[in-house]
mmCIF file of C-alpha atoms in Angstrom:
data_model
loop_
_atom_site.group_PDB
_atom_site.id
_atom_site.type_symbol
_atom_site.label_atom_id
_atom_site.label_comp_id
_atom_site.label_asym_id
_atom_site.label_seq_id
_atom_site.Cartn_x
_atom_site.Cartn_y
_atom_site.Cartn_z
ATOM 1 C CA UNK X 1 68.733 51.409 29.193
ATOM 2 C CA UNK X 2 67.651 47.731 28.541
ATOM 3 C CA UNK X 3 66.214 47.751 24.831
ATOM 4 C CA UNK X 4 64.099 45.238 23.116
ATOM 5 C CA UNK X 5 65.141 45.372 19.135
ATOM 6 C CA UNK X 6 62.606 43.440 17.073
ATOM 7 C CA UNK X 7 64.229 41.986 13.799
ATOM 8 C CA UNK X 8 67.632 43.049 15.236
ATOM 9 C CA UNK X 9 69.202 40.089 13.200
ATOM 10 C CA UNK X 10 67.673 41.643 9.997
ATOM 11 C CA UNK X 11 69.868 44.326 7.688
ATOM 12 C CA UNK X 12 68.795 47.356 9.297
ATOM 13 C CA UNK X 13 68.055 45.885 12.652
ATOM 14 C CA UNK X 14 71.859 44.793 12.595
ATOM 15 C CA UNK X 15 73.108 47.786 12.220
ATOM 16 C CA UNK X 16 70.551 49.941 15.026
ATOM 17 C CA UNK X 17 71.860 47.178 17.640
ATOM 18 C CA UNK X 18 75.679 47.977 16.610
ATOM 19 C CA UNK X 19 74.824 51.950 17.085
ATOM 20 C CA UNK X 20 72.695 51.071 20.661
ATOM 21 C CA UNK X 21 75.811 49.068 21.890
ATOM 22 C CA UNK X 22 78.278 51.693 21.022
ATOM 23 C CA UNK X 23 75.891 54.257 22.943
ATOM 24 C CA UNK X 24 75.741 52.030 26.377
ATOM 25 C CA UNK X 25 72.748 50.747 26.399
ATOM 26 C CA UNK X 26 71.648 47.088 26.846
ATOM 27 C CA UNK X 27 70.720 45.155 23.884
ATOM 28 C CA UNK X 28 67.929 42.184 23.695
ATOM 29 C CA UNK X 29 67.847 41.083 20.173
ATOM 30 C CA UNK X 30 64.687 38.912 18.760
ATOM 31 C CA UNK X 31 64.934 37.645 15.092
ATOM 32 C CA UNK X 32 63.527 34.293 13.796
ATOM 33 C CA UNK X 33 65.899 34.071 11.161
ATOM 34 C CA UNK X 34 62.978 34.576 8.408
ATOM 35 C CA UNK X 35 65.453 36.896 6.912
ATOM 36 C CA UNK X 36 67.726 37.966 9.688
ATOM 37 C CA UNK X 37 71.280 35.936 9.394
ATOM 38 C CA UNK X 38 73.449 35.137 12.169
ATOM 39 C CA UNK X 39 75.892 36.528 9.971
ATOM 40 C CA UNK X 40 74.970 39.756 10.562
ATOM 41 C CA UNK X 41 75.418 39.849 14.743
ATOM 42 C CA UNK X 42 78.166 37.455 14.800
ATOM 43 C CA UNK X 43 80.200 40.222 15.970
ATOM 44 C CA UNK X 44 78.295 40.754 18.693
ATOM 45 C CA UNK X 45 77.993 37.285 20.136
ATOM 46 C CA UNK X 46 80.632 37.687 22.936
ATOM 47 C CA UNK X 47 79.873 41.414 23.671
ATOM 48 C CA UNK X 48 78.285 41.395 27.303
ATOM 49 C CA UNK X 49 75.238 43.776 26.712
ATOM 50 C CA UNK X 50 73.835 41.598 24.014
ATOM 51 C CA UNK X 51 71.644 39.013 24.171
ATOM 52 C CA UNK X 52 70.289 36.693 21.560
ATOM 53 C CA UNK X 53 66.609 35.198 21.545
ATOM 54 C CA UNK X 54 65.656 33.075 18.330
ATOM 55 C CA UNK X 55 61.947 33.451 18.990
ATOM 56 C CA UNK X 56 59.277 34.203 16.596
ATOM 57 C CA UNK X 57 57.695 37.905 17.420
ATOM 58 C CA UNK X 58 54.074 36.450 17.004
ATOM 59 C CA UNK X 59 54.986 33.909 19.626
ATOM 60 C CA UNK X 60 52.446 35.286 22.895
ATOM 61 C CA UNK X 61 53.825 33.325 25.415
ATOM 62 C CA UNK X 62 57.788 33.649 24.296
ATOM 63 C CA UNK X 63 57.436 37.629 24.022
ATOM 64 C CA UNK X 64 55.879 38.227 27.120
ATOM 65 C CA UNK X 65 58.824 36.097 29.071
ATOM 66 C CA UNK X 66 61.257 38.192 27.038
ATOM 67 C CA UNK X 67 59.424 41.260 28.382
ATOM 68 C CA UNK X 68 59.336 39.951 31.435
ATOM 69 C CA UNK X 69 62.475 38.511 32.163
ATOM 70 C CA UNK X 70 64.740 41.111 30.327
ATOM 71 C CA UNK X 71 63.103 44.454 31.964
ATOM 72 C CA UNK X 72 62.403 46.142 28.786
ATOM 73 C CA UNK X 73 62.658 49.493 28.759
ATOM 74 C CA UNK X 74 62.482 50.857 25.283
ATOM 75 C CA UNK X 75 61.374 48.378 22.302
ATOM 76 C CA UNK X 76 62.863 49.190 18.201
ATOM 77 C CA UNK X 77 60.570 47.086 16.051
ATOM 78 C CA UNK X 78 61.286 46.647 12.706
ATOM 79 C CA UNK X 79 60.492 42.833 12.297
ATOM 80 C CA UNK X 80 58.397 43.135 9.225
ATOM 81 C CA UNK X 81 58.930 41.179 5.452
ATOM 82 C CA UNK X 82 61.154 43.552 3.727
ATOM 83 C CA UNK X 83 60.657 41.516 0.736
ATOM 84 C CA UNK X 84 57.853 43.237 -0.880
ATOM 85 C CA UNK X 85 57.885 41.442 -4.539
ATOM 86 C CA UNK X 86 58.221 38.098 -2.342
ATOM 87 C CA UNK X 87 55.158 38.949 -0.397
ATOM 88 C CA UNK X 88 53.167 39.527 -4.236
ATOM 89 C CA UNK X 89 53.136 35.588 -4.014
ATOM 90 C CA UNK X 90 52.258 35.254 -0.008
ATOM 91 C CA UNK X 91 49.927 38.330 1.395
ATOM 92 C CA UNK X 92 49.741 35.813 4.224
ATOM 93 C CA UNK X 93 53.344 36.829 5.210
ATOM 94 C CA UNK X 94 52.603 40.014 5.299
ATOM 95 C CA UNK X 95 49.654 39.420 8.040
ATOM 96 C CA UNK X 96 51.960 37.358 10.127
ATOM 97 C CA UNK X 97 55.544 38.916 10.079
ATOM 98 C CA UNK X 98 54.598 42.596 9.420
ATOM 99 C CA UNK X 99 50.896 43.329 11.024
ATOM 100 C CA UNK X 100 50.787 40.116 13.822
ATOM 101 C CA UNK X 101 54.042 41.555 15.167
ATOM 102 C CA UNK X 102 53.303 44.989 15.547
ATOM 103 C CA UNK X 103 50.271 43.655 17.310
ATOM 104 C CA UNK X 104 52.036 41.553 19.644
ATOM 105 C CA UNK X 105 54.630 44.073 20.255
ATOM 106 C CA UNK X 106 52.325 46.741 21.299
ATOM 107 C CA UNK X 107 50.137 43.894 23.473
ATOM 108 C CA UNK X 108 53.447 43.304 25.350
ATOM 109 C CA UNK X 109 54.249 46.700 25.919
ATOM 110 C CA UNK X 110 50.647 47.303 27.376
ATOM 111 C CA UNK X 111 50.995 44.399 29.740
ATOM 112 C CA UNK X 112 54.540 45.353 30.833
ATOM 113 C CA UNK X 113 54.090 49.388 31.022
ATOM 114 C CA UNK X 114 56.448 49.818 28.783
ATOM 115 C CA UNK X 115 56.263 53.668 27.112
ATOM 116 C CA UNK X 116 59.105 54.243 24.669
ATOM 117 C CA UNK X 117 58.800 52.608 20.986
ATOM 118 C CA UNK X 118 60.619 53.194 17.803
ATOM 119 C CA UNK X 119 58.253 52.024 14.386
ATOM 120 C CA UNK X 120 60.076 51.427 11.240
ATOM 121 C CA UNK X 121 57.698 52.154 8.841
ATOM 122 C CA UNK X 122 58.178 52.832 5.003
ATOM 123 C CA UNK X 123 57.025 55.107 2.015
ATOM 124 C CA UNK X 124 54.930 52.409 0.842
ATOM 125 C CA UNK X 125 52.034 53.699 3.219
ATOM 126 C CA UNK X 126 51.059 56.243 0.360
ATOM 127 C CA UNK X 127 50.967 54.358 -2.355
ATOM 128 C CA UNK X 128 51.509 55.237 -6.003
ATOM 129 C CA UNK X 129 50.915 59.061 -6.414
ATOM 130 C CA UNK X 130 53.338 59.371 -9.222
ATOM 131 C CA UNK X 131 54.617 62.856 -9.294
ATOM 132 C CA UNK X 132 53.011 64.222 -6.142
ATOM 133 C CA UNK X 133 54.966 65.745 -2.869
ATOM 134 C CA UNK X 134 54.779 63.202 -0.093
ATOM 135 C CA UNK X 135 54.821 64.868 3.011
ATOM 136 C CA UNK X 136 53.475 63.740 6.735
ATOM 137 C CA UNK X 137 50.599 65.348 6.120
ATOM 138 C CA UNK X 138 49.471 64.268 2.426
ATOM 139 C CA UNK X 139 46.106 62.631 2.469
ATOM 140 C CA UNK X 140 44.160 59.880 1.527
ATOM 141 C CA UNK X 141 46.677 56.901 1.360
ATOM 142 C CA UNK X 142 46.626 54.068 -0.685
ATOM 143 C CA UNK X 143 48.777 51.320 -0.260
ATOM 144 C CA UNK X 144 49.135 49.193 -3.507
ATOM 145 C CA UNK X 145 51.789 46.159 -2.055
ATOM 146 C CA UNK X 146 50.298 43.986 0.613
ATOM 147 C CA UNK X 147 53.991 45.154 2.591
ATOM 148 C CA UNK X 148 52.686 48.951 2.568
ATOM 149 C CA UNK X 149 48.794 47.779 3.812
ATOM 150 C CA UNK X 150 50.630 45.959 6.253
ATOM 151 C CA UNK X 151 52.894 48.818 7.686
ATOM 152 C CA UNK X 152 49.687 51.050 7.587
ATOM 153 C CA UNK X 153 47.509 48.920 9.577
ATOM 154 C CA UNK X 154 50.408 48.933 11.776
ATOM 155 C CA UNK X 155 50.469 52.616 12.264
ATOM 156 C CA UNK X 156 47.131 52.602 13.016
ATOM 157 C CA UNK X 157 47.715 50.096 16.110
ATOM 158 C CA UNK X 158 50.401 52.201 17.179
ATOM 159 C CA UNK X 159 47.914 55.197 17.001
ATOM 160 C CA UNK X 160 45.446 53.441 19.496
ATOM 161 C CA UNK X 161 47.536 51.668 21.539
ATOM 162 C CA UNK X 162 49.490 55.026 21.771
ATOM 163 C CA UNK X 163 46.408 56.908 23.175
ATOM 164 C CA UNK X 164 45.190 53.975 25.410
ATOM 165 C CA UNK X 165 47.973 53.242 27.297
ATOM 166 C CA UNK X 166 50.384 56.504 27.298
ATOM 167 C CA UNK X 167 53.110 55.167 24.954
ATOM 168 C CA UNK X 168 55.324 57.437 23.122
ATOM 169 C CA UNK X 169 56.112 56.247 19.679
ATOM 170 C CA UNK X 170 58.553 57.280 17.164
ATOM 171 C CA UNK X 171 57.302 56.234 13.488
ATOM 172 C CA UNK X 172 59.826 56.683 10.777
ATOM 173 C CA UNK X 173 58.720 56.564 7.289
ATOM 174 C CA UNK X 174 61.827 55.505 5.277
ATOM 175 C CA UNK X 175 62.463 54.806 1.194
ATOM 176 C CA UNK X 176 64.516 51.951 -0.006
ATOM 177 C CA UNK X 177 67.489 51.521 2.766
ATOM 178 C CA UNK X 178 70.423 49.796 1.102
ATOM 179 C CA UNK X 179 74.474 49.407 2.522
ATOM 180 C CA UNK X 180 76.259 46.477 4.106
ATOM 181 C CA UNK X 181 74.891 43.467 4.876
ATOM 182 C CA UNK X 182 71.861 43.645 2.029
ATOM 183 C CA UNK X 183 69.564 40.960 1.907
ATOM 184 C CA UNK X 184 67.640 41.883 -1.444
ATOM 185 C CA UNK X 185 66.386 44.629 -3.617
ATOM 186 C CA UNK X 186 67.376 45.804 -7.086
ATOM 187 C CA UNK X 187 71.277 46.947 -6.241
ATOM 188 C CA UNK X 188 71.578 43.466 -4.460
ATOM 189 C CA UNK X 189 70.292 41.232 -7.246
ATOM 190 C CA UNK X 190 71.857 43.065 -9.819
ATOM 191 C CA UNK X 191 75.188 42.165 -8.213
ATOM 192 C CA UNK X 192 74.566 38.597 -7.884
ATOM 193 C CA UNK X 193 73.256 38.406 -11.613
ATOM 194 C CA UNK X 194 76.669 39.726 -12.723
ATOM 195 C CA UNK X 195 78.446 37.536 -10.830
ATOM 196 C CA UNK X 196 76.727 34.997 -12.723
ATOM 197 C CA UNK X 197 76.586 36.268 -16.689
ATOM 198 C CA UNK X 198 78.670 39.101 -16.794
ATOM 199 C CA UNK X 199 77.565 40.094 -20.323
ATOM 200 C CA UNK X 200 74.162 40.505 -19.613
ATOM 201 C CA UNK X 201 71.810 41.984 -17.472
ATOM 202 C CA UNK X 202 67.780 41.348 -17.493
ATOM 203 C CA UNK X 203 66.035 44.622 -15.840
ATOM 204 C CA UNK X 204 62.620 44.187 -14.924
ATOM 205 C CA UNK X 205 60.042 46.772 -15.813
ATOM 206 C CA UNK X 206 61.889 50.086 -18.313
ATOM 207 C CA UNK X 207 64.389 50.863 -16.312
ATOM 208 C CA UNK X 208 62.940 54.637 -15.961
ATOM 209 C CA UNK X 209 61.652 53.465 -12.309
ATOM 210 C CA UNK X 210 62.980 56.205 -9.820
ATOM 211 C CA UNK X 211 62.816 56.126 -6.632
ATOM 212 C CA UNK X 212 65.097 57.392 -3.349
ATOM 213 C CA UNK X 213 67.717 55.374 -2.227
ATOM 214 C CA UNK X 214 68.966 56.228 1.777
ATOM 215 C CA UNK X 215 72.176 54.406 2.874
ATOM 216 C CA UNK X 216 71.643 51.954 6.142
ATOM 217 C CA UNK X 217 73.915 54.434 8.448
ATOM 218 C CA UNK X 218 72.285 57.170 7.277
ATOM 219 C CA UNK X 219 68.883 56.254 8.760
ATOM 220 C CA UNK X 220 70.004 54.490 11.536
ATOM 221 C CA UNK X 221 71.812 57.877 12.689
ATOM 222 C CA UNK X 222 67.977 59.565 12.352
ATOM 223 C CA UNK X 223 66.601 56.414 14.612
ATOM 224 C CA UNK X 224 69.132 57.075 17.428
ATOM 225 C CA UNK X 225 68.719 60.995 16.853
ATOM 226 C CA UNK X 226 65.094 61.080 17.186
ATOM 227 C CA UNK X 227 64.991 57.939 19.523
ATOM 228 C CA UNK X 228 63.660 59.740 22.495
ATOM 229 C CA UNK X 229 60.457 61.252 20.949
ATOM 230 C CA UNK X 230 59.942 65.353 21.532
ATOM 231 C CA UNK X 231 56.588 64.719 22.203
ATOM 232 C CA UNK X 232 53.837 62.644 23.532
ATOM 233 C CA UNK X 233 51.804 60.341 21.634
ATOM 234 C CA UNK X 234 53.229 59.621 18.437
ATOM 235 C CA UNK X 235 55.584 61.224 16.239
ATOM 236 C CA UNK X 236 56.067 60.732 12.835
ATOM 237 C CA UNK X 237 58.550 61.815 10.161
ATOM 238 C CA UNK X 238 59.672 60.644 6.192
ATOM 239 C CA UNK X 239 63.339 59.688 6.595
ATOM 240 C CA UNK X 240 64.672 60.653 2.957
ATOM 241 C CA UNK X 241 67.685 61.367 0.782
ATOM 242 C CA UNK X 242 68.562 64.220 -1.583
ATOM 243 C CA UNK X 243 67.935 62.982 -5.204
ATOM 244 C CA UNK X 244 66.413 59.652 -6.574
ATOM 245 C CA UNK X 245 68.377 56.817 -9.043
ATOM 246 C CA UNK X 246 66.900 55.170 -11.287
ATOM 247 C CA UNK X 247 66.754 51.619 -12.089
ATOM 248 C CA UNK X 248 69.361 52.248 -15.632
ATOM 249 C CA UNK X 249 71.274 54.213 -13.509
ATOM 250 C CA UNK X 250 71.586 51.421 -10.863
ATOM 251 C CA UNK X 251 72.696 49.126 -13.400
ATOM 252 C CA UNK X 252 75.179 51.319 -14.714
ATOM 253 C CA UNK X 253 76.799 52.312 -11.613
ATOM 254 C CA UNK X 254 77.201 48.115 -10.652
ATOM 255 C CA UNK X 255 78.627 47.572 -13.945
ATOM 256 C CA UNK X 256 81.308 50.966 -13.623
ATOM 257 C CA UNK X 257 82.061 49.673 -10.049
ATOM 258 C CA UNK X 258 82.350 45.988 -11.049
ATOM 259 C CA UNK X 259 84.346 46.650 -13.900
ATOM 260 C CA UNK X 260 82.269 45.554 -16.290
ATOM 261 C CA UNK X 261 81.706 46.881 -20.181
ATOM 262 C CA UNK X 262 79.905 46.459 -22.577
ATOM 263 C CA UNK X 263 76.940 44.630 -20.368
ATOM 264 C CA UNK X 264 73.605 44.333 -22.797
ATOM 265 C CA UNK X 265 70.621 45.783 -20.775
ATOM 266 C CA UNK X 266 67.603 43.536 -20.922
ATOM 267 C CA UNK X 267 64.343 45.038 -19.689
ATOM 268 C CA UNK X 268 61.230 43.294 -19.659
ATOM 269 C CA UNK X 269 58.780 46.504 -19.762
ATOM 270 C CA UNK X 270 56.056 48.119 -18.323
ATOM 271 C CA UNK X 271 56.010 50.810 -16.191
ATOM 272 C CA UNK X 272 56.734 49.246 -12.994
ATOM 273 C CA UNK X 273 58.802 45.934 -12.147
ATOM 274 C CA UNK X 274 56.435 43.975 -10.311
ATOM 275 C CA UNK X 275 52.573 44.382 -9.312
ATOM 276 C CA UNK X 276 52.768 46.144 -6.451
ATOM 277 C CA UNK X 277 55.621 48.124 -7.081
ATOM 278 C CA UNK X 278 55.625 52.071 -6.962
ATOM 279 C CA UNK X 279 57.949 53.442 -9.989
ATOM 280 C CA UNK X 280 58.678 56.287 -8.645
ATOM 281 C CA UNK X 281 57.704 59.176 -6.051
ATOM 282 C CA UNK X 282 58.768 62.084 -4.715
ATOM 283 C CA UNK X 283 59.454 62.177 -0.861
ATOM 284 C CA UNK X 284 59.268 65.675 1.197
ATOM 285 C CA UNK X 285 61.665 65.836 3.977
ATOM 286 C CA UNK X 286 61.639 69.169 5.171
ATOM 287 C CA UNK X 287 60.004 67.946 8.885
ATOM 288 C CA UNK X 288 63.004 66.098 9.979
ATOM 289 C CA UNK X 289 65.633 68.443 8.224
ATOM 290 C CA UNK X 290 63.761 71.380 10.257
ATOM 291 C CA UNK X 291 64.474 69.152 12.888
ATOM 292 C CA UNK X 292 68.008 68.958 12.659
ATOM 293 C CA UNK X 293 69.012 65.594 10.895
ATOM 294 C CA UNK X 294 70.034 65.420 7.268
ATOM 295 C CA UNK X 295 71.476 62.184 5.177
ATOM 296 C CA UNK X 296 75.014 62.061 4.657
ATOM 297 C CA UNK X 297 74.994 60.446 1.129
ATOM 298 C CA UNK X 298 72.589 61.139 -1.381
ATOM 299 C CA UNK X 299 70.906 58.697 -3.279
ATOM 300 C CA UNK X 300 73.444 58.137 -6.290
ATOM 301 C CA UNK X 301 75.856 58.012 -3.400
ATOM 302 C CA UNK X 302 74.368 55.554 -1.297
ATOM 303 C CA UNK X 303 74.364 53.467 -4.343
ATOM 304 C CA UNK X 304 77.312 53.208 -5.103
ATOM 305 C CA UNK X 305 78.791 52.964 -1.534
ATOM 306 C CA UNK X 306 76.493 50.122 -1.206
ATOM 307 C CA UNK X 307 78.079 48.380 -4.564
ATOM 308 C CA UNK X 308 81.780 48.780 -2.791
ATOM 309 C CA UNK X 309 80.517 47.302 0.115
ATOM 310 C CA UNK X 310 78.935 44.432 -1.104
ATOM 311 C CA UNK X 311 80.521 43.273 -4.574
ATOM 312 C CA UNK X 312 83.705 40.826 -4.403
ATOM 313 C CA UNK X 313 86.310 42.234 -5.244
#
């Protein structure tokens, strides 16, 4: 099948074009490089069912000659600002790279007849509802990062363009995603802050923040599991992880795995880390594991596989 990955320079994106090559299909990769690295596909430059377009997804005229041009058969989109304490400073980049390419996306896919979409969407959609189940079904949500209002407004133009034009969308509702090729996020920038003073260690927020953490492979198995959806319209699942890890225990599995003793903690308070962050939540995934996918690692595990993989040793 010829595939369309949006953001398939990106961390997880990366990774979901490695697993679509491996199971024959053709890959078209679109990144801008926003936070996508060549780095991360470099392997892939000389394989002959991948192609490479630097190209902007809010670019009209560039996408639709990609559609064109490339038959596109099935589109992954998961070009989106990841970065959600970057965005705090920039909503704007959260309209443009997150909600204006969804838009786009879907607009191409309506012009070109194409049916088949995968949505990477996030647990950010419902907000901060502390202690409370999240399930599919749980109402009333209230994004408090400009990232999750972004990725809900995007669900909602998958929704309509869905029932207007007979596309089939898988949405995927995933916690933090962490493993190779990280870009950011707390196990990431604890890492690099070691690297640089390895006797301390500021922590922002208390450190009690708690939240799933689902390694890269893991959720890019549930993607190609789930990739041809069951049903029409849209289906949607949470994509989670047995367990959660907190932000002390983060810290203290990067400082066992580094080698390091004796690190003084420094946390700056408050509840949560940033405004706009979510301290913790609790994520029901009894939908997909009645489905028949379950993570491989849970979330202490994905940590610190994620720490191996990415500290130098």
């Amino acid at each position: 099948m010829n595939v369309l990955v949006v953001g398939g320079a990106g961390f997880i994106g990366s990774h979901l074009c490695d697993a679509l090559l491996e199971a024959g299909d053709r890959v078209v990769c679109v990144d801008n490089f926003s936070l996508g690295t060549r780095k991360n596909i470099e392997h892939l430059k000389n394989h002959t069912a991948f192609k490479l377009y630097e190209a902007d997804a809010t670019d009209k005229k560039k996408m639709s000659e990609i559609f064109r041009e490339e038959n596109v058969e099935q589109v992954f989109h998961l070009a989106a600002n990841s970065d959600i304490q970057a965005s705090a400073e920039d909503p704007e980049v959260e309209y443009r790279n997150t909600y204006t390419t969804t838009f786009r996306v879907l607009a191409c896919m309506r012009e070109y007849h194409v049916r088949k979409l995968f949505f990477a969407s996030t647990s950010a959609v419902y907000g901060n509802k502390g202690d409370e189940l999240l399930d599919e079904n749980t109402p009333n949500l209230n994004p408090v990062s400009y990232y999750g209002a972004a990725k809900l407004g995007s669900e909602a133009l998958i929704s309509a363009f869905s029932y207007m034009n007979d596309i089939d969308a898988l949405v995927l509702r995933f916690p933090n995603v962490i493993g190779p090729r990280l870009t950011h996020g707390v196990v990431f920038d604890f890492i690099h802050k070691l690297e640089h003073d390895n006797r301390n260690l500021n922590i922002l927020g208390n450190g009690k923040q708690r939240k799933p953490y689902i390694y890269v492979t893991d959720l890019v198995d549930a993607i190609m599991k789930f990739r041809a959806p069951r049903e029409s319209g849209v289906t949607l699942y949470n994509v989670g992880v047995e367990g959660a890890t907190s932000v002390t225990v983060i810290a203290d599995i990067v400082c066992e795995e580094m080698g390091l003793k004796d690190v003084v903690y420094h946390y700056t308070g408050g509840e949560g880390g940033w405004k706009g962050d979510v301290p913790r939540f609790r994520y029901c995934v009894d939908k997909i594991h009645g489905a028949g996918w379950k993570a491989n690692y849970t979330s202490d595990e994905a940590v610190r596989e994620t720490v191996r993989r990415n500290i130098n040793r």
